[in-house]
mmCIF file of C-alpha atoms in Angstrom:
data_model
loop_
_atom_site.group_PDB
_atom_site.id
_atom_site.type_symbol
_atom_site.label_atom_id
_atom_site.label_comp_id
_atom_site.label_asym_id
_atom_site.label_seq_id
_atom_site.Cartn_x
_atom_site.Cartn_y
_atom_site.Cartn_z
ATOM 1 C CA MET L 996 7.523 -45.190 36.396
ATOM 2 C CA CYS L 997 11.462 -44.845 35.616
ATOM 3 C CA VAL L 998 11.826 -41.703 37.586
ATOM 4 C CA ILE L 999 10.927 -44.071 40.948
ATOM 5 C CA THR L 1000 13.236 -46.727 39.458
ATOM 6 C CA LEU L 1001 16.099 -44.701 39.143
ATOM 7 C CA ALA L 1002 15.578 -42.682 41.993
ATOM 8 C CA LYS L 1003 14.751 -44.311 45.215
ATOM 9 C CA LYS L 1004 16.982 -42.335 47.182
ATOM 10 C CA ARG L 1005 15.717 -39.336 46.089
ATOM 11 C CA THR L 1006 12.376 -39.989 47.281
ATOM 12 C CA GLY L 1007 10.610 -40.462 49.918
ATOM 13 C CA VAL L 1008 9.373 -37.714 52.988
ATOM 14 C CA LEU L 1009 11.788 -34.972 53.945
ATOM 15 C CA ALA L 1010 11.363 -32.220 56.466
ATOM 16 C CA PRO L 1011 9.932 -29.082 56.022
ATOM 17 C CA LYS L 1012 13.232 -27.174 57.550
ATOM 18 C CA ARG L 1013 15.584 -30.066 55.516
ATOM 19 C CA PHE L 1014 13.502 -29.207 52.440
ATOM 20 C CA VAL L 1015 14.225 -25.393 52.715
ATOM 21 C CA GLN L 1016 17.709 -25.862 53.811
ATOM 22 C CA ARG L 1017 18.256 -28.178 50.666
ATOM 23 C CA VAL L 1018 16.600 -25.472 48.775
ATOM 24 C CA ARG L 1019 18.655 -22.594 49.431
ATOM 25 C CA LYS L 1020 21.892 -24.504 49.007
ATOM 26 C CA GLN L 1021 20.966 -25.071 45.505
ATOM 27 C CA ASN L 1022 19.663 -21.840 44.863
ATOM 28 C CA GLU L 1023 20.725 -18.219 45.710
ATOM 29 C CA LEU L 1024 17.865 -16.649 45.719
ATOM 30 C CA PHE L 1025 16.433 -18.407 48.776
ATOM 31 C CA ARG L 1026 19.656 -18.579 50.419
ATOM 32 C CA SER L 1027 18.977 -14.782 52.616
ATOM 33 C CA TYR L 1028 16.417 -14.458 55.165
ATOM 34 C CA MET L 1029 14.647 -11.812 53.267
ATOM 35 C CA HIS L 1030 10.891 -12.093 52.335
ATOM 36 C CA GLN L 1031 10.235 -14.217 48.863
ATOM 37 C CA ASP L 1032 7.283 -14.492 47.199
ATOM 38 C CA ALA L 1033 5.253 -17.333 47.069
ATOM 39 C CA HIS L 1034 4.107 -18.089 43.656
ATOM 40 C CA GLU L 1035 8.093 -17.425 42.523
ATOM 41 C CA PHE L 1036 8.795 -20.537 44.878
ATOM 42 C CA TRP L 1037 5.886 -22.272 43.204
ATOM 43 C CA ASN L 1038 7.487 -21.321 39.462
ATOM 44 C CA PHE L 1039 11.149 -22.570 40.700
ATOM 45 C CA LEU L 1040 9.532 -25.543 42.534
ATOM 46 C CA VAL L 1041 7.634 -27.031 39.658
ATOM 47 C CA ASN L 1042 10.504 -25.730 37.190
ATOM 48 C CA ASP L 1043 12.901 -27.441 39.282
ATOM 49 C CA ILE L 1044 11.648 -30.660 39.979
ATOM 50 C CA ILE L 1045 10.814 -31.455 36.444
ATOM 51 C CA ASP L 1046 14.449 -31.038 35.356
ATOM 52 C CA ILE L 1047 15.243 -33.393 37.714
ATOM 53 C CA LEU L 1048 12.380 -35.881 36.362
ATOM 54 C CA GLU L 1049 13.233 -35.357 32.679
ATOM 55 C CA GLU L 1050 17.391 -36.025 33.262
ATOM 56 C CA ASP L 1051 16.280 -39.068 35.617
ATOM 57 C CA CYS L 1052 13.889 -40.161 32.910
ATOM 58 C CA ARG L 1053 16.652 -39.654 30.181
ATOM 59 C CA THR L 1054 18.985 -41.491 31.819
ATOM 60 C CA ALA L 1055 16.871 -44.507 32.303
ATOM 61 C CA ASN L 1056 16.196 -44.385 28.352
ATOM 62 C CA SER L 1057 19.465 -45.101 27.910
ATOM 63 C CA SER L 1058 19.006 -48.503 29.327
ATOM 64 C CA PRO L 1059 17.189 -50.648 26.686
ATOM 65 C CA GLU L 1060 14.444 -51.982 28.617
ATOM 66 C CA THR L 1061 12.848 -48.350 29.683
ATOM 67 C CA THR L 1062 11.077 -46.134 27.200
ATOM 68 C CA PRO L 1063 10.421 -42.516 28.244
ATOM 69 C CA GLU L 1064 6.688 -41.204 28.113
ATOM 70 C CA GLU L 1065 5.686 -38.553 25.404
ATOM 71 C CA VAL L 1066 3.515 -35.992 25.761
ATOM 72 C CA SER L 1067 0.440 -36.215 23.515
ATOM 73 C CA ASN L 1068 0.128 -32.583 21.965
ATOM 74 C CA GLY L 1069 3.901 -31.637 22.788
ATOM 75 C CA ALA L 1070 6.256 -30.235 20.211
ATOM 76 C CA ALA L 1071 8.635 -32.645 18.678
ATOM 77 C CA ASN L 1072 12.385 -31.786 19.288
ATOM 78 C CA ALA L 1073 15.152 -32.489 16.357
ATOM 79 C CA LEU L 1074 18.322 -35.131 16.682
ATOM 80 C CA ALA L 1075 21.471 -35.219 15.547
ATOM 81 C CA ASN L 1076 20.227 -38.244 13.309
ATOM 82 C CA GLY L 1077 17.249 -36.010 11.925
ATOM 83 C CA ALA L 1078 14.560 -38.340 13.809
ATOM 84 C CA ARG L 1079 12.317 -36.093 15.891
ATOM 85 C CA GLU L 1080 11.254 -37.200 19.937
ATOM 86 C CA ARG L 1081 8.902 -35.470 21.818
ATOM 87 C CA PRO L 1082 9.390 -34.483 25.192
ATOM 88 C CA LEU L 1083 8.664 -36.290 28.259
ATOM 89 C CA VAL L 1084 6.119 -36.046 30.146
ATOM 90 C CA THR L 1085 6.449 -36.100 34.210
ATOM 91 C CA LEU L 1086 3.889 -36.180 37.133
ATOM 92 C CA VAL L 1087 4.252 -32.827 36.844
ATOM 93 C CA HIS L 1088 2.963 -32.089 33.482
ATOM 94 C CA ARG L 1089 0.467 -34.786 34.286
ATOM 95 C CA THR L 1090 -0.855 -32.936 37.416
ATOM 96 C CA PHE L 1091 -0.339 -29.979 36.785
ATOM 97 C CA GLN L 1092 -0.104 -28.811 32.983
ATOM 98 C CA GLY L 1093 -2.431 -27.765 31.221
ATOM 99 C CA ILE L 1094 -3.076 -26.173 27.649
ATOM 100 C CA LEU L 1095 -4.155 -22.267 26.606
ATOM 101 C CA THR L 1096 -5.305 -21.338 23.434
ATOM 102 C CA ASN L 1097 -5.392 -18.041 22.104
ATOM 103 C CA GLU L 1098 -7.592 -16.672 19.438
ATOM 104 C CA THR L 1099 -7.987 -14.034 17.492
ATOM 105 C CA LYS L 1100 -10.773 -13.195 15.158
ATOM 106 C CA CYS L 1101 -10.097 -11.172 11.670
ATOM 107 C CA LEU L 1102 -13.207 -8.939 12.084
ATOM 108 C CA MET L 1103 -13.496 -8.108 8.227
ATOM 109 C CA CYS L 1104 -12.790 -11.862 6.711
ATOM 110 C CA ASP L 1105 -13.389 -13.919 9.800
ATOM 111 C CA THR L 1106 -10.992 -16.068 9.436
ATOM 112 C CA ILE L 1107 -9.554 -17.724 13.009
ATOM 113 C CA THR L 1108 -5.925 -17.549 14.019
ATOM 114 C CA ALA L 1109 -5.337 -19.840 17.262
ATOM 115 C CA LYS L 1110 -2.012 -20.570 19.443
ATOM 116 C CA ASP L 1111 -2.008 -23.143 21.899
ATOM 117 C CA GLU L 1112 0.541 -22.794 25.495
ATOM 118 C CA THR L 1113 1.183 -24.628 28.129
ATOM 119 C CA PHE L 1114 0.519 -23.774 31.575
ATOM 120 C CA PHE L 1115 1.112 -24.444 35.270
ATOM 121 C CA ASP L 1116 -0.871 -22.070 37.005
ATOM 122 C CA LEU L 1117 -3.007 -18.527 36.009
ATOM 123 C CA SER L 1118 -2.084 -15.554 36.691
ATOM 124 C CA ILE L 1119 -5.273 -13.542 37.329
ATOM 125 C CA ASP L 1120 -5.960 -10.086 38.671
ATOM 126 C CA VAL L 1121 -8.366 -9.110 41.464
ATOM 127 C CA GLU L 1122 -10.670 -6.541 41.469
ATOM 128 C CA GLN L 1123 -12.420 -4.987 45.341
ATOM 129 C CA ASN L 1124 -15.276 -6.786 46.129
ATOM 130 C CA SER L 1125 -15.294 -9.823 43.541
ATOM 131 C CA SER L 1126 -15.431 -13.497 43.213
ATOM 132 C CA LEU L 1127 -12.822 -15.912 41.892
ATOM 133 C CA THR L 1128 -15.502 -16.760 38.977
ATOM 134 C CA SER L 1129 -15.864 -12.989 37.751
ATOM 135 C CA CYS L 1130 -12.040 -12.186 37.941
ATOM 136 C CA LEU L 1131 -11.540 -15.302 35.725
ATOM 137 C CA LYS L 1132 -14.236 -14.238 33.396
ATOM 138 C CA SER L 1133 -12.560 -10.999 32.958
ATOM 139 C CA PHE L 1134 -9.242 -13.157 32.306
ATOM 140 C CA PHE L 1135 -10.723 -14.943 29.987
ATOM 141 C CA SER L 1136 -12.825 -12.041 28.313
ATOM 142 C CA THR L 1137 -12.812 -11.434 24.526
ATOM 143 C CA GLU L 1138 -10.357 -8.181 24.081
ATOM 144 C CA ILE L 1139 -11.065 -5.821 20.566
ATOM 145 C CA LEU L 1140 -8.314 -5.129 18.549
ATOM 146 C CA ASN L 1141 -8.094 -2.005 16.952
ATOM 147 C CA GLY L 1142 -6.608 1.431 16.470
ATOM 148 C CA GLU L 1143 -2.766 1.049 16.763
ATOM 149 C CA ASP L 1144 -3.612 -2.320 18.083
ATOM 150 C CA LYS L 1145 -4.952 -3.675 15.170
ATOM 151 C CA PHE L 1146 -4.419 -7.417 13.850
ATOM 152 C CA PHE L 1147 -2.355 -8.260 11.143
ATOM 153 C CA CYS L 1148 -4.522 -10.904 8.801
ATOM 154 C CA ASP L 1149 -2.316 -12.849 6.898
ATOM 155 C CA LYS L 1150 -5.483 -13.402 4.698
ATOM 156 C CA CYS L 1151 -6.284 -10.097 4.145
ATOM 157 C CA SER L 1152 -2.630 -9.129 4.106
ATOM 158 C CA SER L 1153 -3.326 -6.050 6.216
ATOM 159 C CA LEU L 1154 -4.185 -4.840 9.256
ATOM 160 C CA GLN L 1155 -7.897 -5.458 10.524
ATOM 161 C CA GLU L 1156 -9.957 -4.718 13.358
ATOM 162 C CA ALA L 1157 -10.419 -8.149 15.704
ATOM 163 C CA HIS L 1158 -11.062 -9.518 18.400
ATOM 164 C CA LYS L 1159 -9.044 -11.806 20.842
ATOM 165 C CA ARG L 1160 -9.832 -14.164 23.559
ATOM 166 C CA MET L 1161 -8.114 -17.337 25.579
ATOM 167 C CA LYS L 1162 -9.994 -20.513 26.604
ATOM 168 C CA ILE L 1163 -8.747 -23.419 28.233
ATOM 169 C CA LYS L 1164 -7.986 -26.051 25.374
ATOM 170 C CA LYS L 1165 -7.006 -28.800 28.153
ATOM 171 C CA ALA L 1166 -7.912 -28.818 31.405
ATOM 172 C CA PRO L 1167 -5.024 -29.801 33.953
ATOM 173 C CA HIS L 1168 -5.730 -32.446 36.768
ATOM 174 C CA VAL L 1169 -4.882 -29.788 39.391
ATOM 175 C CA LEU L 1170 -5.799 -26.296 38.395
ATOM 176 C CA VAL L 1171 -3.387 -23.637 40.701
ATOM 177 C CA ILE L 1172 -4.752 -20.305 40.967
ATOM 178 C CA HIS L 1173 -2.159 -17.277 41.494
ATOM 179 C CA LEU L 1174 -4.337 -13.813 42.491
ATOM 180 C CA LYS L 1175 -2.380 -11.238 41.466
ATOM 181 C CA ARG L 1176 -2.357 -9.172 45.147
ATOM 182 C CA PHE L 1177 1.123 -7.332 44.650
ATOM 183 C CA LYS L 1178 0.666 -4.553 42.498
ATOM 184 C CA TYR L 1179 3.322 -1.853 41.559
ATOM 185 C CA VAL L 1180 2.103 1.706 42.213
ATOM 186 C CA GLU L 1181 3.855 4.398 39.641
ATOM 187 C CA GLN L 1182 2.506 7.222 42.256
ATOM 188 C CA LEU L 1183 4.488 5.232 45.228
ATOM 189 C CA SER L 1184 7.477 3.718 42.885
ATOM 190 C CA ARG L 1185 6.819 0.665 44.543
ATOM 191 C CA HIS L 1186 4.554 -2.801 45.181
ATOM 192 C CA LYS L 1187 1.334 -2.468 47.438
ATOM 193 C CA LYS L 1188 -0.161 -5.449 48.782
ATOM 194 C CA LEU L 1189 -4.110 -5.336 47.457
ATOM 195 C CA SER L 1190 -6.502 -6.349 50.676
ATOM 196 C CA TYR L 1191 -9.389 -6.780 48.552
ATOM 197 C CA ARG L 1192 -12.228 -9.355 48.901
ATOM 198 C CA VAL L 1193 -12.279 -12.382 46.331
ATOM 199 C CA VAL L 1194 -14.770 -15.150 47.388
ATOM 200 C CA TYR L 1195 -13.198 -18.062 46.231
ATOM 201 C CA PRO L 1196 -15.968 -21.088 45.757
ATOM 202 C CA LEU L 1197 -15.293 -24.529 47.375
ATOM 203 C CA GLU L 1198 -16.596 -25.809 44.203
ATOM 204 C CA LEU L 1199 -15.520 -24.421 40.770
ATOM 205 C CA LYS L 1200 -16.849 -24.771 37.179
ATOM 206 C CA LEU L 1201 -14.982 -23.174 34.125
ATOM 207 C CA GLY L 1202 -18.215 -23.483 31.703
ATOM 208 C CA SER L 1203 -17.545 -21.387 28.966
ATOM 209 C CA MET L 1204 -14.264 -21.057 29.763
ATOM 210 C CA SER L 1205 -13.077 -24.362 29.361
ATOM 211 C CA GLU L 1206 -13.740 -25.779 25.758
ATOM 212 C CA ASP L 1207 -14.995 -28.529 28.315
ATOM 213 C CA ALA L 1208 -17.979 -26.667 29.438
ATOM 214 C CA ASP L 1209 -18.742 -29.446 32.363
ATOM 215 C CA CYS L 1210 -15.373 -29.480 34.132
ATOM 216 C CA GLU L 1211 -15.774 -28.709 37.233
ATOM 217 C CA TYR L 1212 -12.851 -28.639 40.716
ATOM 218 C CA SER L 1213 -13.041 -28.919 44.322
ATOM 219 C CA LEU L 1214 -10.796 -26.440 46.275
ATOM 220 C CA PHE L 1215 -8.390 -28.509 48.698
ATOM 221 C CA ALA L 1216 -5.566 -26.056 49.175
ATOM 222 C CA VAL L 1217 -5.234 -22.343 50.273
ATOM 223 C CA VAL L 1218 -1.472 -20.388 50.358
ATOM 224 C CA VAL L 1219 -2.330 -16.954 52.961
ATOM 225 C CA HIS L 1220 -0.231 -14.073 52.557
ATOM 226 C CA VAL L 1221 0.091 -12.471 56.192
ATOM 227 C CA GLY L 1222 0.868 -8.996 56.531
ATOM 228 C CA SER L 1223 -0.135 -5.855 54.766
ATOM 229 C CA SER L 1224 3.429 -5.049 52.686
ATOM 230 C CA PRO L 1225 4.521 -7.191 49.722
ATOM 231 C CA ASN L 1226 8.010 -6.865 51.306
ATOM 232 C CA HIS L 1227 7.242 -8.362 54.774
ATOM 233 C CA GLY L 1228 5.021 -11.029 56.034
ATOM 234 C CA HIS L 1229 4.403 -14.714 56.431
ATOM 235 C CA TYR L 1230 3.015 -17.834 54.816
ATOM 236 C CA VAL L 1231 0.344 -20.239 55.882
ATOM 237 C CA SER L 1232 -1.659 -23.251 54.142
ATOM 238 C CA GLN L 1233 -4.814 -24.671 54.471
ATOM 239 C CA ILE L 1234 -4.806 -28.021 53.006
ATOM 240 C CA LYS L 1235 -8.141 -30.732 52.548
ATOM 241 C CA SER L 1236 -6.760 -34.261 54.041
ATOM 242 C CA HIS L 1237 -8.629 -37.160 54.289
ATOM 243 C CA GLY L 1238 -12.071 -34.647 54.214
ATOM 244 C CA ASN L 1239 -10.543 -32.833 57.139
ATOM 245 C CA TRP L 1240 -8.835 -29.090 56.566
ATOM 246 C CA LEU L 1241 -5.846 -28.610 58.601
ATOM 247 C CA SER L 1242 -3.530 -25.187 59.044
ATOM 248 C CA PHE L 1243 0.039 -25.195 57.964
ATOM 249 C CA ASP L 1244 1.996 -23.063 60.075
ATOM 250 C CA ASP L 1245 5.619 -23.419 59.856
ATOM 251 C CA ASP L 1246 6.444 -26.652 62.167
ATOM 252 C CA THR L 1247 3.035 -26.261 63.318
ATOM 253 C CA VAL L 1248 -0.229 -28.151 61.974
ATOM 254 C CA GLN L 1249 -3.770 -27.657 63.551
ATOM 255 C CA ILE L 1250 -7.119 -29.235 62.229
ATOM 256 C CA SER L 1251 -9.052 -26.180 60.911
ATOM 257 C CA GLU L 1252 -13.078 -25.853 60.450
ATOM 258 C CA GLU L 1253 -13.963 -25.389 56.485
ATOM 259 C CA SER L 1254 -15.550 -21.821 57.447
ATOM 260 C CA THR L 1255 -12.173 -20.619 58.585
ATOM 261 C CA LEU L 1256 -11.105 -20.274 54.812
ATOM 262 C CA GLN L 1257 -14.077 -17.561 54.515
ATOM 263 C CA THR L 1258 -11.533 -15.305 56.701
ATOM 264 C CA PHE L 1259 -8.909 -15.332 53.747
ATOM 265 C CA TYR L 1260 -11.063 -13.673 51.258
ATOM 266 C CA GLY L 1261 -9.867 -10.469 51.528
ATOM 267 C CA SER L 1262 -11.105 -6.747 53.430
ATOM 268 C CA SER L 1263 -14.132 -5.535 51.605
ATOM 269 C CA ARG L 1264 -12.880 -1.965 52.115
ATOM 270 C CA GLU L 1265 -9.194 -0.821 50.803
ATOM 271 C CA HIS L 1266 -7.863 0.608 53.674
ATOM 272 C CA CYS L 1267 -8.287 -2.169 56.901
ATOM 273 C CA GLY L 1268 -6.082 -2.361 59.555
ATOM 274 C CA GLY L 1269 -7.773 -5.715 61.042
ATOM 275 C CA ASN L 1270 -7.292 -8.877 59.125
ATOM 276 C CA THR L 1271 -4.301 -9.085 56.826
ATOM 277 C CA ASP L 1272 -4.207 -12.721 55.902
ATOM 278 C CA HIS L 1273 -5.669 -13.181 52.342
ATOM 279 C CA GLY L 1274 -5.805 -15.811 49.660
ATOM 280 C CA TYR L 1275 -2.815 -15.983 47.519
ATOM 281 C CA ILE L 1276 -2.741 -19.312 45.656
ATOM 282 C CA LEU L 1277 -5.537 -21.328 45.263
ATOM 283 C CA PHE L 1278 -5.336 -25.352 44.112
ATOM 284 C CA TYR L 1279 -8.631 -26.724 42.611
ATOM 285 C CA GLU L 1280 -8.518 -31.029 41.935
ATOM 286 C CA ARG L 1281 -10.224 -32.001 39.297
ATOM 287 C CA LEU L 1282 -13.648 -33.960 39.967
ATOM 288 C CA GLY L 1283 -14.350 -37.252 37.765
ATOM 289 C CA GLY L 1284 -13.763 -37.405 33.863
ATOM 290 C CA LYS L 1285 -10.886 -37.474 31.848
ATOM 291 C CA SER L 1286 -7.765 -34.623 32.825
#
């Protein structure tokens, strides 16, 4: 891979403290000691790494000995001479990127309009005493477009009632799921944390939510938010390595029992002054097959 060859000095093991210091130096958002959102940080980190790797690949591509990889379904970019090139594929794309298909079916002529979009994670709403599977099914459920929300059908040349739904067209190697536990409440004029109990499985099957119905994943990491408020708290991680679950709390790493994951499901009652440790971002690795 051209990135590794070109950027040997920029790869390797970095101490967590030094890593955070580097992030704060490069991005104003993280320079303060204010509480930051882990999902926002994830998005920042993914996009920043992509920018670095793409820059390195473009630099390496200036040498006649190297050729950039291409995105199989990516949109082509226009070049000055009229030629077309496809976007570069980085390690981040190959690991985390998937493709969603938005389908809208006109109920008058049955014409289906489809549009693809890429994603690095899925942000899903949570409900009290639910499961991750049920929340995903709700996320991918069919929506009826009627009344003021009617769909303009090109074939009918008019507004029509329609069914709209999403499906995973290409499942990523690592599926990242963000549980939307922070909700803005208009009556309070502020965000509040939803401590809802959401059970997430160790093994996840996408079924009808994906074009590959046999697509199956295994949980290997959970980012946990500790605290009762969006503005205050702490993040810890549970990560599976070599068959063992490990608990990461700043610079403290300890072996953890698999059963500990159940303590991060949430509270069965909305107002609970007990456990405030709740699963926030889930990482699932695809099992077998093509990714």
